[in-house]
Coordinates of C-alpha atoms and ligand atoms in Angstrom, one line a residue:
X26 CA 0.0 0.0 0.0
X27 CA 1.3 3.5 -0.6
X28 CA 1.1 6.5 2.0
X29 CA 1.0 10.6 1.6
X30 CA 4.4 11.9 2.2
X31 CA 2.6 15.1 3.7
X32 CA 1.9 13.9 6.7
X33 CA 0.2 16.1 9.0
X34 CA 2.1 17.2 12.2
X35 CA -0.4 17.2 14.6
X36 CA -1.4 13.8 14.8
X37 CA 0.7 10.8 16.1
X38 CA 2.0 8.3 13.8
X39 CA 0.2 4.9 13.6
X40 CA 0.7 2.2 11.2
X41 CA -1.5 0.6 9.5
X42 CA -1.3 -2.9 8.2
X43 CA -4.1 -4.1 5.5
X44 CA -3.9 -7.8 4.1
X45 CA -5.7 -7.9 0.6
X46 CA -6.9 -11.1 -0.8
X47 CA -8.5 -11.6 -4.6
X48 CA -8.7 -9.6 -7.9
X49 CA -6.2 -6.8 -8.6
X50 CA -9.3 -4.0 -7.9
X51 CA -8.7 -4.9 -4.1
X52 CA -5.0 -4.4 -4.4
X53 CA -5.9 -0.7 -6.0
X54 CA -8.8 -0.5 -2.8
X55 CA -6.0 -1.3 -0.5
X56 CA -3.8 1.4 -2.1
X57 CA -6.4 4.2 -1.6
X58 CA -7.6 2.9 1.5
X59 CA -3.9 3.6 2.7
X60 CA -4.0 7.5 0.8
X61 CA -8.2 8.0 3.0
X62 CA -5.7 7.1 6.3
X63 CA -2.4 9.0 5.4
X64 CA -3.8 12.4 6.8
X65 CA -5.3 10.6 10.1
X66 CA -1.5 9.8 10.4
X67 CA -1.6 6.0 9.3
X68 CA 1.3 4.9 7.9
X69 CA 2.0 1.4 6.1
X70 CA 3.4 -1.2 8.6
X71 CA 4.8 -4.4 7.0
X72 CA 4.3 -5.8 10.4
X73 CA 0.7 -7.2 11.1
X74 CA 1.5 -8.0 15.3
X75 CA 1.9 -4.9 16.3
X76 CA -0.2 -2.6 13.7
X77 CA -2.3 0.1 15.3
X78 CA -5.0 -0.7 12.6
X79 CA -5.4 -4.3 10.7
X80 CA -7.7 -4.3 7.8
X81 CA -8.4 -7.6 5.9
X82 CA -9.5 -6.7 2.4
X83 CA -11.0 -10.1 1.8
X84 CA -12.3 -11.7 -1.3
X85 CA -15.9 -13.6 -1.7
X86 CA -15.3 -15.2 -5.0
X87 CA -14.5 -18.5 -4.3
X88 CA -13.8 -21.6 -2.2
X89 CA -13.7 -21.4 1.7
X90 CA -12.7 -17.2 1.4
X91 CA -15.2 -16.3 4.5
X92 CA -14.1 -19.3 6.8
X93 CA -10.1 -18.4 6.0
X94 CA -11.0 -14.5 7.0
X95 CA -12.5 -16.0 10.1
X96 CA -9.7 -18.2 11.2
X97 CA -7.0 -15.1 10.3
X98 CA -9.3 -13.4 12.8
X99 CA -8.7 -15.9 15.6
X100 CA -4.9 -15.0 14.9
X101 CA -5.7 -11.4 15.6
X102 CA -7.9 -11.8 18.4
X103 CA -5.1 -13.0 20.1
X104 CA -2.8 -10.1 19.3
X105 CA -5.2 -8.0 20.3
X106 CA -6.5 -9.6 23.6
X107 CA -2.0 -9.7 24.7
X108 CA -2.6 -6.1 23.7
X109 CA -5.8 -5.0 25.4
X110 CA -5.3 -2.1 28.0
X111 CA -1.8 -1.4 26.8
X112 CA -1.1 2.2 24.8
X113 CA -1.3 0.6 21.5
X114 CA -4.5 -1.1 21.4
X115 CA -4.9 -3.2 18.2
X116 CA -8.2 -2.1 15.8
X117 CA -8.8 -4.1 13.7
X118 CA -11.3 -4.1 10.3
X119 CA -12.3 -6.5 7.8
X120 CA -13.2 -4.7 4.4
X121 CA -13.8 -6.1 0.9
X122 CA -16.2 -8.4 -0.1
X123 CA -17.1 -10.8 2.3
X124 CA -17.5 -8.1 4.8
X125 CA -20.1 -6.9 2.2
X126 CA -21.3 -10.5 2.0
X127 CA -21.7 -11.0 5.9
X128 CA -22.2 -7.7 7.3
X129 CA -23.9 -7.9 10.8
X130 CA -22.8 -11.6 10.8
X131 CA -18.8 -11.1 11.3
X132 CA -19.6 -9.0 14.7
X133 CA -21.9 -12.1 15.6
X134 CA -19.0 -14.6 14.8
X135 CA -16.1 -12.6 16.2
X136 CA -17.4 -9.9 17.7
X137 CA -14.2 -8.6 18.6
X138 CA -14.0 -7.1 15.4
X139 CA -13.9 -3.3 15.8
X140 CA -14.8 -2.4 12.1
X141 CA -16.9 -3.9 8.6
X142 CA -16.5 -1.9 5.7
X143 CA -17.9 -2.7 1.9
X144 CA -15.9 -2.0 -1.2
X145 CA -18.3 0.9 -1.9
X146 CA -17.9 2.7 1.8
X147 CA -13.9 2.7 2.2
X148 CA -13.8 6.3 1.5
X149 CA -15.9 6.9 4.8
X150 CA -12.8 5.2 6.9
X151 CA -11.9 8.4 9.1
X152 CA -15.7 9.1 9.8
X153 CA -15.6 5.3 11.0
X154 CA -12.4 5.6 12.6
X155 CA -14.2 8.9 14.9
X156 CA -17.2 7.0 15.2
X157 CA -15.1 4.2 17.3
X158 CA -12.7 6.6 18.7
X159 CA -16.2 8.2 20.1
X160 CA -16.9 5.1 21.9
X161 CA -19.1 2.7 19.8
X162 CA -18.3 -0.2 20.0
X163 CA -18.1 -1.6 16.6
X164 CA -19.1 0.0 13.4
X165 CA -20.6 -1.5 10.5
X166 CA -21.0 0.2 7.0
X167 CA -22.0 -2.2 3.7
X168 CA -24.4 0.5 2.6
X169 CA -24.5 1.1 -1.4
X170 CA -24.2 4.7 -0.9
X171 CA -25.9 7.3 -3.5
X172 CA -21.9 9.2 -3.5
X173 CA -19.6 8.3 -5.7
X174 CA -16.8 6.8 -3.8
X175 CA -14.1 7.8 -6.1
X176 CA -15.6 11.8 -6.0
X177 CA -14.2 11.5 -2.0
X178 CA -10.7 10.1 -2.4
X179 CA -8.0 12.3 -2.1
X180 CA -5.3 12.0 -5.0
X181 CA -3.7 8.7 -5.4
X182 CA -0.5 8.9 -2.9
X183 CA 2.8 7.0 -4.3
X184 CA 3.5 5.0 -6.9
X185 CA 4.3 1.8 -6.1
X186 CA 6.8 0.5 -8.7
X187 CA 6.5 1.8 -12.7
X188 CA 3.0 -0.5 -13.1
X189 CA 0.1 1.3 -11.4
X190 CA -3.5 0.3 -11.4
X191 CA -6.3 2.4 -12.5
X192 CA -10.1 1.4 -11.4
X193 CA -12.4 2.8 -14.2
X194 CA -15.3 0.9 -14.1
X195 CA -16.9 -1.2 -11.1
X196 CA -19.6 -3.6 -10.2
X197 CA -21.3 -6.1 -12.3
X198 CA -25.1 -6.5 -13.8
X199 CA -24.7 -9.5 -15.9
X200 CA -25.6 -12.3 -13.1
X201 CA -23.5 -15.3 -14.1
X202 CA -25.7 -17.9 -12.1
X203 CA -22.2 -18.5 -10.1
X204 CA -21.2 -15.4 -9.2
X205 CA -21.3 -13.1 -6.1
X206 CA -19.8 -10.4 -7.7
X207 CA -23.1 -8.0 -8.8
X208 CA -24.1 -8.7 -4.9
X209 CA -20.7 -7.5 -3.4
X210 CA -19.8 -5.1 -5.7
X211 CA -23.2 -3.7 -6.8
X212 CA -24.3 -2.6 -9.8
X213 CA -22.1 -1.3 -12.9
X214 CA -21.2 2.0 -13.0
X215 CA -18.2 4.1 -15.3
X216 CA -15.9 7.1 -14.0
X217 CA -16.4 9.7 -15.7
X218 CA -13.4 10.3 -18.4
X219 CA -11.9 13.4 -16.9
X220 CA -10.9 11.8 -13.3
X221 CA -9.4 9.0 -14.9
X222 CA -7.4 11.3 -17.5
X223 CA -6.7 13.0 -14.1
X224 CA -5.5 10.1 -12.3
X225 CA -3.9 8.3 -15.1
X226 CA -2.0 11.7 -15.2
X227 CA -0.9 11.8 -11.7
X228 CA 0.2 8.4 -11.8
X229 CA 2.5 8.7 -14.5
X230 CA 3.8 12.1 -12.9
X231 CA 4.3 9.7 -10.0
X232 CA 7.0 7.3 -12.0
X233 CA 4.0 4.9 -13.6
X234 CA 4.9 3.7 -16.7
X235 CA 2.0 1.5 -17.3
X236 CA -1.7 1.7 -16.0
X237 CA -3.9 -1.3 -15.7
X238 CA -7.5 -0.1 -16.4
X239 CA -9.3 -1.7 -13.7
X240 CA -13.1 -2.9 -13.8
X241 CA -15.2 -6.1 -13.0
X242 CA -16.7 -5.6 -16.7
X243 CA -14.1 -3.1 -17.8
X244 CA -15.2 -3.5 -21.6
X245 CA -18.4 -2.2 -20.5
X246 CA -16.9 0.9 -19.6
X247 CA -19.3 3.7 -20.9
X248 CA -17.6 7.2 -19.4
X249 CA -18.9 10.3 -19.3
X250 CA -17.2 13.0 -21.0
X251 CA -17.2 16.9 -19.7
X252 CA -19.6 17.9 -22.9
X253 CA -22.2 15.3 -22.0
X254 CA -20.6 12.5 -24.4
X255 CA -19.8 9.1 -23.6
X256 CA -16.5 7.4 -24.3
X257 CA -16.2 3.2 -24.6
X258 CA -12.9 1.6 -23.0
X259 CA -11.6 1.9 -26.4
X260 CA -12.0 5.8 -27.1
X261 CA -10.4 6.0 -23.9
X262 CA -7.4 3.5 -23.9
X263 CA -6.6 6.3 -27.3
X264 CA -7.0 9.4 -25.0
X265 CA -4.6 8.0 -22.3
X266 CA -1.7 6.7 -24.9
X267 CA -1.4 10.6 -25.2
X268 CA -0.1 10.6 -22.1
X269 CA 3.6 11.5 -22.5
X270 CA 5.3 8.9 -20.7
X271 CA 2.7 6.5 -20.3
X272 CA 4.8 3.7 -22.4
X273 CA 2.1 0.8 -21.8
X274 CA -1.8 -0.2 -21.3
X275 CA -3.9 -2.8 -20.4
X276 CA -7.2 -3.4 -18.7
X277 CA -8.8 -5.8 -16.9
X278 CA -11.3 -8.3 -16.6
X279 CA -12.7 -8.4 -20.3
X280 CA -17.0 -9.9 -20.8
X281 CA -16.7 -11.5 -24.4
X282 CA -20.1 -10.5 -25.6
X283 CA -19.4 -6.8 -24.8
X284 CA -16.1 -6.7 -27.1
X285 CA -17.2 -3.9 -29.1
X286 CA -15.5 -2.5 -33.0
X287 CA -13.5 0.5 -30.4
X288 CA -11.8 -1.6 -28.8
X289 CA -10.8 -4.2 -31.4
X290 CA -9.4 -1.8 -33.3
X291 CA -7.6 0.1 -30.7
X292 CA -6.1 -3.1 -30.6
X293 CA -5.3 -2.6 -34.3
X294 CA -4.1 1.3 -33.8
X295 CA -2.7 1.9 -30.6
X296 CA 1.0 0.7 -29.8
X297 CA 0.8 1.4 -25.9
X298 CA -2.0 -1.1 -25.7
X299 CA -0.2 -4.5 -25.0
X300 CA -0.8 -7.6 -27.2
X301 CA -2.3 -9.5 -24.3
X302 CA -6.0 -9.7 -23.2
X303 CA -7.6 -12.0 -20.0
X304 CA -11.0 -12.6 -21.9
X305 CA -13.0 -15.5 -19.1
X306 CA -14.6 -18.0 -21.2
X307 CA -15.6 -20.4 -18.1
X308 CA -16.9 -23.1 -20.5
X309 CA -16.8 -24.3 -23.5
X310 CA -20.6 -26.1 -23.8
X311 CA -23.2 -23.9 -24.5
X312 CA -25.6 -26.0 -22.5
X313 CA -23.5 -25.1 -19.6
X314 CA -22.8 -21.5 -20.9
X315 CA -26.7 -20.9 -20.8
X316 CA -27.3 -22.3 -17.2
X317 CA -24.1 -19.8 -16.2
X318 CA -26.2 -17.0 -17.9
X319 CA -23.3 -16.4 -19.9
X320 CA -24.4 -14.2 -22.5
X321 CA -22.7 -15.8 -25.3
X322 CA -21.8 -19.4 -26.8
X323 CA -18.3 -20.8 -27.3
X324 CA -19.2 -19.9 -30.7
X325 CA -19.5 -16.5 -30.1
X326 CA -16.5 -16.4 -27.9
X327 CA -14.4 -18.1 -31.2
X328 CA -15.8 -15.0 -33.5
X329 CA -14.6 -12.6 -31.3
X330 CA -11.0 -13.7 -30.7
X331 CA -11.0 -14.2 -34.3
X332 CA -11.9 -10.3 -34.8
X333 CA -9.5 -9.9 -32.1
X334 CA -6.6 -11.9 -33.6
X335 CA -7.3 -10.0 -36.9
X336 CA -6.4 -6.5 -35.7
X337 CA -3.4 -7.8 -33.6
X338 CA -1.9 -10.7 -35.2
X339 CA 0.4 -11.1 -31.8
X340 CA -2.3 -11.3 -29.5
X341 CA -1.6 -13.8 -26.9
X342 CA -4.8 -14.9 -24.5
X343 CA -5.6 -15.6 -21.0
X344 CA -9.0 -17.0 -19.7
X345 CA -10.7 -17.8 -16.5
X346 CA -12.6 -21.7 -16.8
X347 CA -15.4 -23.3 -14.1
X348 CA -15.2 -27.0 -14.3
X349 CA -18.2 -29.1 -12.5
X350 CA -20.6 -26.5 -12.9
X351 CA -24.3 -28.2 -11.5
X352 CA -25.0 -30.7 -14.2
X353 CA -22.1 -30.4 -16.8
X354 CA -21.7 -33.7 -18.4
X355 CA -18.1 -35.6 -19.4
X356 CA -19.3 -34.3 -22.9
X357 CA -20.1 -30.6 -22.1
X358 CA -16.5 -30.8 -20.3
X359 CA -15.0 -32.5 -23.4
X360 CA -16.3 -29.2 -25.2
X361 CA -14.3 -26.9 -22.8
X362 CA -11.4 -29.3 -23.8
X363 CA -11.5 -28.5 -27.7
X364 CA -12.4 -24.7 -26.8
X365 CA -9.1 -25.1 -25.6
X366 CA -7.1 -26.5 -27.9
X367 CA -8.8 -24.4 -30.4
X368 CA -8.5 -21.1 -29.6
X369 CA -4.7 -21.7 -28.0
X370 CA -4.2 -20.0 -24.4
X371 CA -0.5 -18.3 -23.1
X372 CA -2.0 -18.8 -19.2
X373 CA -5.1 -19.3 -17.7
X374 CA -7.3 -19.6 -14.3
X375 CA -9.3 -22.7 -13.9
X376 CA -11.5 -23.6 -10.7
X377 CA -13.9 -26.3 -9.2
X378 CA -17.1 -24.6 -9.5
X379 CA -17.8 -23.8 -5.7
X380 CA -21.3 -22.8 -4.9
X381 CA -21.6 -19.0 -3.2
X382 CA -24.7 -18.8 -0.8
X383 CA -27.6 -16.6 -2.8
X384 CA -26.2 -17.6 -6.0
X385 CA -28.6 -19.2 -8.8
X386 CA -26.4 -21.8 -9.2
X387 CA -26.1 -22.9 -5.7
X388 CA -29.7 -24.1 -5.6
X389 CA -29.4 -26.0 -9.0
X390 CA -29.8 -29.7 -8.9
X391 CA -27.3 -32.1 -10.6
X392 CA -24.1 -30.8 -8.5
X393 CA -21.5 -32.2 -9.7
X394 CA -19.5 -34.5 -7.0
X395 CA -16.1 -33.7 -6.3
X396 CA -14.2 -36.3 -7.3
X397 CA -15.2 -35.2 -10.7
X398 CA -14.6 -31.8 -10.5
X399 CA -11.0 -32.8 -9.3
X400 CA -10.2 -35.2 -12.7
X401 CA -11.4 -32.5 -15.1
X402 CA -9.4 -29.9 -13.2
X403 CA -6.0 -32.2 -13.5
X404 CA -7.2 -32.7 -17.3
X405 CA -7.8 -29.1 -17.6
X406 CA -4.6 -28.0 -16.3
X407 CA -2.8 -30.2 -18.0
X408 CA -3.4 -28.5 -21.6
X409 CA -3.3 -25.1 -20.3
X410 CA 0.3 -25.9 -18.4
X411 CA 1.2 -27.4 -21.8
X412 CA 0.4 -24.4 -23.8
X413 CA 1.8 -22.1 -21.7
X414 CA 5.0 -24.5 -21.7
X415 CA 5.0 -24.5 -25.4
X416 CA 4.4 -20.2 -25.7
X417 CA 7.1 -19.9 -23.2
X418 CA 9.3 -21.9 -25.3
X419 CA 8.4 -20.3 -28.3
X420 CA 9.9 -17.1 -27.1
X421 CA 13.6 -18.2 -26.5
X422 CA 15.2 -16.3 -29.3
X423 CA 13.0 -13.6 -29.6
X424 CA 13.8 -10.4 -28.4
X425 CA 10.9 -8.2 -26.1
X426 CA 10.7 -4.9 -24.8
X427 CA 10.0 -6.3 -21.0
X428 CA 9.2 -3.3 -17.8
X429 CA 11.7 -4.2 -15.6
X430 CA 9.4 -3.0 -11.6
X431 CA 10.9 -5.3 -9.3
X432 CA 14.0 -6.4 -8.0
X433 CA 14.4 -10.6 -7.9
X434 CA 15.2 -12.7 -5.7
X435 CA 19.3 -12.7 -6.2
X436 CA 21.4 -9.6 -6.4
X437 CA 22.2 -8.3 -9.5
X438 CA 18.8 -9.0 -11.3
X439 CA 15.5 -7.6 -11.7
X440 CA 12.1 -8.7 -12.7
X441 CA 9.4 -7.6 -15.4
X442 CA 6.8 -8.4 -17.8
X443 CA 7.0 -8.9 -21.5
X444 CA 4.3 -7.7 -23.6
X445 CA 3.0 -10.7 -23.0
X446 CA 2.5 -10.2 -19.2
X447 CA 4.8 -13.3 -18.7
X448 CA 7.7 -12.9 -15.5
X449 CA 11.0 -12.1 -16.7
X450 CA 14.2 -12.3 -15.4
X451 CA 17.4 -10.3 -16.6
X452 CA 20.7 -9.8 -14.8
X453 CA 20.7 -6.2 -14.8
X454 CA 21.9 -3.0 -12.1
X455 CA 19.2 -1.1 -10.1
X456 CA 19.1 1.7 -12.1
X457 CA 17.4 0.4 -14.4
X458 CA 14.6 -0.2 -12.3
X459 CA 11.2 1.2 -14.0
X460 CA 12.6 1.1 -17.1
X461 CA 11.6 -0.8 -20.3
X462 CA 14.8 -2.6 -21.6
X463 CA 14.9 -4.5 -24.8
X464 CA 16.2 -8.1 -24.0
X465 CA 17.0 -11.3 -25.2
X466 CA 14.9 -14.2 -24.3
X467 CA 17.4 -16.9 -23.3
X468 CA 15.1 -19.5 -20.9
X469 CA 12.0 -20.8 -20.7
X470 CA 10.5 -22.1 -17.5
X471 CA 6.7 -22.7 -17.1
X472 CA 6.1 -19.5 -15.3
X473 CA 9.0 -17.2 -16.2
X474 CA 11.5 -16.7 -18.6
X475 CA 15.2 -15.6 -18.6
X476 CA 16.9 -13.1 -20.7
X477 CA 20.0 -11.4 -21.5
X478 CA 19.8 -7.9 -21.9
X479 CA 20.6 -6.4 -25.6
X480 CA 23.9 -4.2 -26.3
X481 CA 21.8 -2.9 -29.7
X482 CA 18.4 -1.6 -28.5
X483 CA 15.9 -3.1 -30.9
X484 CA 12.4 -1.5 -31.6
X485 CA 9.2 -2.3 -29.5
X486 CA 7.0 -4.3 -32.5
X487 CA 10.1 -7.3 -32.4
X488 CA 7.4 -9.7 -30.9
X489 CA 5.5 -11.9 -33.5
X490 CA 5.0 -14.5 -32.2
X491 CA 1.4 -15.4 -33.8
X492 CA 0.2 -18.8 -33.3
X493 CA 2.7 -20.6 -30.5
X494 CA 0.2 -22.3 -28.5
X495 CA -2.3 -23.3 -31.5
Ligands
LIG3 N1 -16.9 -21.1 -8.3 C1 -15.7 -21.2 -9.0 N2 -15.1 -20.2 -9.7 C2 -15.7 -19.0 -9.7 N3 -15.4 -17.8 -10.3 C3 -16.3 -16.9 -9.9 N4 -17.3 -17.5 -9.1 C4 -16.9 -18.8 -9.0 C5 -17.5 -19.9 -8.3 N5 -18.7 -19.7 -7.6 C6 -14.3 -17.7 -11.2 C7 -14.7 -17.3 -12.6 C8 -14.3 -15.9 -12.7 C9 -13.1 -15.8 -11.8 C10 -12.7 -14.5 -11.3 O1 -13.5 -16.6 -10.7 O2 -13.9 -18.1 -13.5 O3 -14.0 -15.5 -14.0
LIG4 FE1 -19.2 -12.4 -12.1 FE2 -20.2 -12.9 -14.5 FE3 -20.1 -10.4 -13.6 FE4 -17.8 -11.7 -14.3 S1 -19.5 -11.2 -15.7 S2 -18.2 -10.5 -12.4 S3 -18.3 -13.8 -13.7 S4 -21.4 -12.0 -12.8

């Protein structure tokens, strides 16, 4: 998380430790959760134990997420408990979306809890913060408010590393039959394009050299513009490579049937726009795609890479998949397998379905037992590991432009991504930290590659690599 450097004077320094789980959007809430508390005097704290303020950012989307958040508590409690009386108290705050998911219910199970906060409502954190400081108890805030969250921020603090995220859309209305996420994160709604220009700005002032548009539907993104217009995520991925300095876009998560002519050909036109796109399929039967309330078929889903692949010949895909959703057959999973090996993924999520509480799906009949689920995940993983092998190996040779934002594990090297949002790995000094550096791809490994920087700089369009995985 980042922090204000202005801190104000008057107020004693705490720290502040928040623990994000899920999606990327609650690494960017966690961010600006930390520049709301940087003028109450919060700084970050690597340090959970002794933390004046905890906050779990949790995530609702699958598996066991609210049972881990309430054994982490336990952890706490006990922290807190050695703590209690002392001159550094412990608060602590679960945020996110299982606090919007439970609500009343996490005071109930640990009431200890001090504070429950929605993804919509972290913008009212010092107004909580007073409200407990006042002597409440415990406060609890999953309201949908009618403000918009992002009109209260203050400015996005630092920026951490030359990647920054960039939420510019929010909340989901499409109702896959599996999904909490249009019950946590409430319906769809767009920044309006100036804030964004005006953060994306910022950022870059900042030291980003990339911005990940953030949004549950991002393609649906339908901004308002200051002369009463409307721009789609592709009018303004074209607006921000403007930017001077911003070198590199992409956005995040992508709803096939919304893929609209704007953004396939920014794909086409715009160089800052990377040659990768996470596009969530989930299935590849359209039996199983209906009872999801997906609204397309693999069919569709095959068009629009096609489109896709057209304007960017380079494009290299991810994709989320559910296998065992209630009452998908050995043949409806057979039919995610040729989706698969059809359309040719570089990396890719796949789950066991796992049924969320208030979800269609969870009350469907025909659930599918888990012994199954487990075979066609191995199955599943296997091709996708083996695609990703075989792209990975496909690039030793070629040379990439790769962002070099983190320093690896030994000394003397840094980590990036290729356009291709693959890990790479390059013996190279500090200083070029942040930078883009043209390199050589010597290694593959399933996960990362390894590359020897290039004593000739090369151009940024060196990476066709059309077709590896097909
Ligand atoms: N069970 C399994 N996977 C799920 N996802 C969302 N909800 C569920 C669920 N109930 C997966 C989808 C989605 C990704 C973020 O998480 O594949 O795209
Ligand atoms: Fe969930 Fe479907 Fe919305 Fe994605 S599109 S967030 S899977 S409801």
């Amino acid at each position: 998380m980042t922090a204000h450097s202005e801190m104000p004077k008057t107020e004693k320094t705490k720290t502040v430790h928040i623990k994000s789980y899920g999606c990327q959007m609650n690494v960017y809430d966690a961010s600006r959760m930390g520049d709301v508390l940087a003028p109450l005097g919060y700084q970050a704290g690597d340090d959970m134990a002794s933390a004046d303020l905890v906050i779990l950012n949790t995530c609702h989307i699958r598996e066991k997420a609210a049972e881990k958040v309430y054994s982490e508590l336990g952890r706490l409690r006990m922290e807190k408990d050695r703590r209690a009386g002392s001159d550094n108290p412990m608060v602590i705050a679960v945020g996110g979306c299982v606090a919007q998911a439970e609500g009343e219910e996490i005071l109930r199970r640990a009431p200890y809890v001090d504070m429950v906060f929605g993804p919509q409502t972290y913008h009212r954190l010092p107004l909580m913060l007073r409200t407990l400081e006042s002597g409440k108890r415990a406060v609890v805030d999953t309201e949908f408010p009618a403000e918009d969250k992002f009109d209260q921020l203050p400015d996005a603090g630092k920026v951490d590393g030359a990647s920054a995220f960039l939420t510019v859309q929010e909340g989901c209305d499409k109702f896959c039959t599996f999904c909490v996420v249009p019950y946590t994160r409430g319906a769809e709604f767009s920044r309006p394009a100036d804030p964004v220009l005006r953060e994306a700005r910022l950022l870059v002032g900042k030291g980003a050299r990339e911005i990940t548009l953030l949004g549950q539907n991002v393609n649906a993104y339908h901004g308002e513009t200051p002369d009463g217009g409307e721009w789609t995520l592709g009018r303004l991925i074209r607006e921000l490579a403007d930017i001077d300095g911003l070198d590199r876009i992409r956005y995040i998560t992508s709803y096939p049937a919304e893929v609209d002519e704007d953004l396939i050909s920014a794909h086409r036109d715009v160089p800052e726009l990377m040659p990768f796109l996470h596009l969530p399929v989930q299935a590849g039967s359209d039996k199983v795609l209906k009872a999801m309330n997906r609204r397309h078929t693999s069919g569709d889903y095959a068009d629009v890479v096609r489109r896709l692949r057209d304007a960017q010949p380079d494009l290299a895909l991810s994709s989320d998949f559910i296998v065992g959703f209630p009452g998908e057959t050995d043949a409806d999973f057979e039919q995610t397998m040729a989706l698969v090996r059809d359309i040719g993924f570089v990396q890719a999520y796949s789950f066991k379905y796992s049924p969320r509480q208030g979800t269609p799906a969870a009350d469907m009949d025909e659930q599918v037992p888990e012994k199954v689920m487990s075979a066609r995940l191995a199955e599943l993983q296997d091709e996708l590991n083996r695609q990703q092998l075989a792209f990975n190996d496909h690039c030793v040779g070629q040379t990439m432009p790769v962002l070099f934002d983190r320093p690896g594990v030994r000394d003397g090297q840094l980590v990036g991504r290729s356009p291709f949002m693959q890990a790479v790995h390059c013996e190279l000094p500090n200083a070029h930290l942040g930078e883009i550096v043209d390199v050589m791809i010597d290694k593959a490994k399933p996960n990362s590659l390894s590359s020897v920087p290039l004593v000739k700089p090369s151009t940024t369009d060196d990476h066709n690599i059309r077709g590896a995985v097909a």
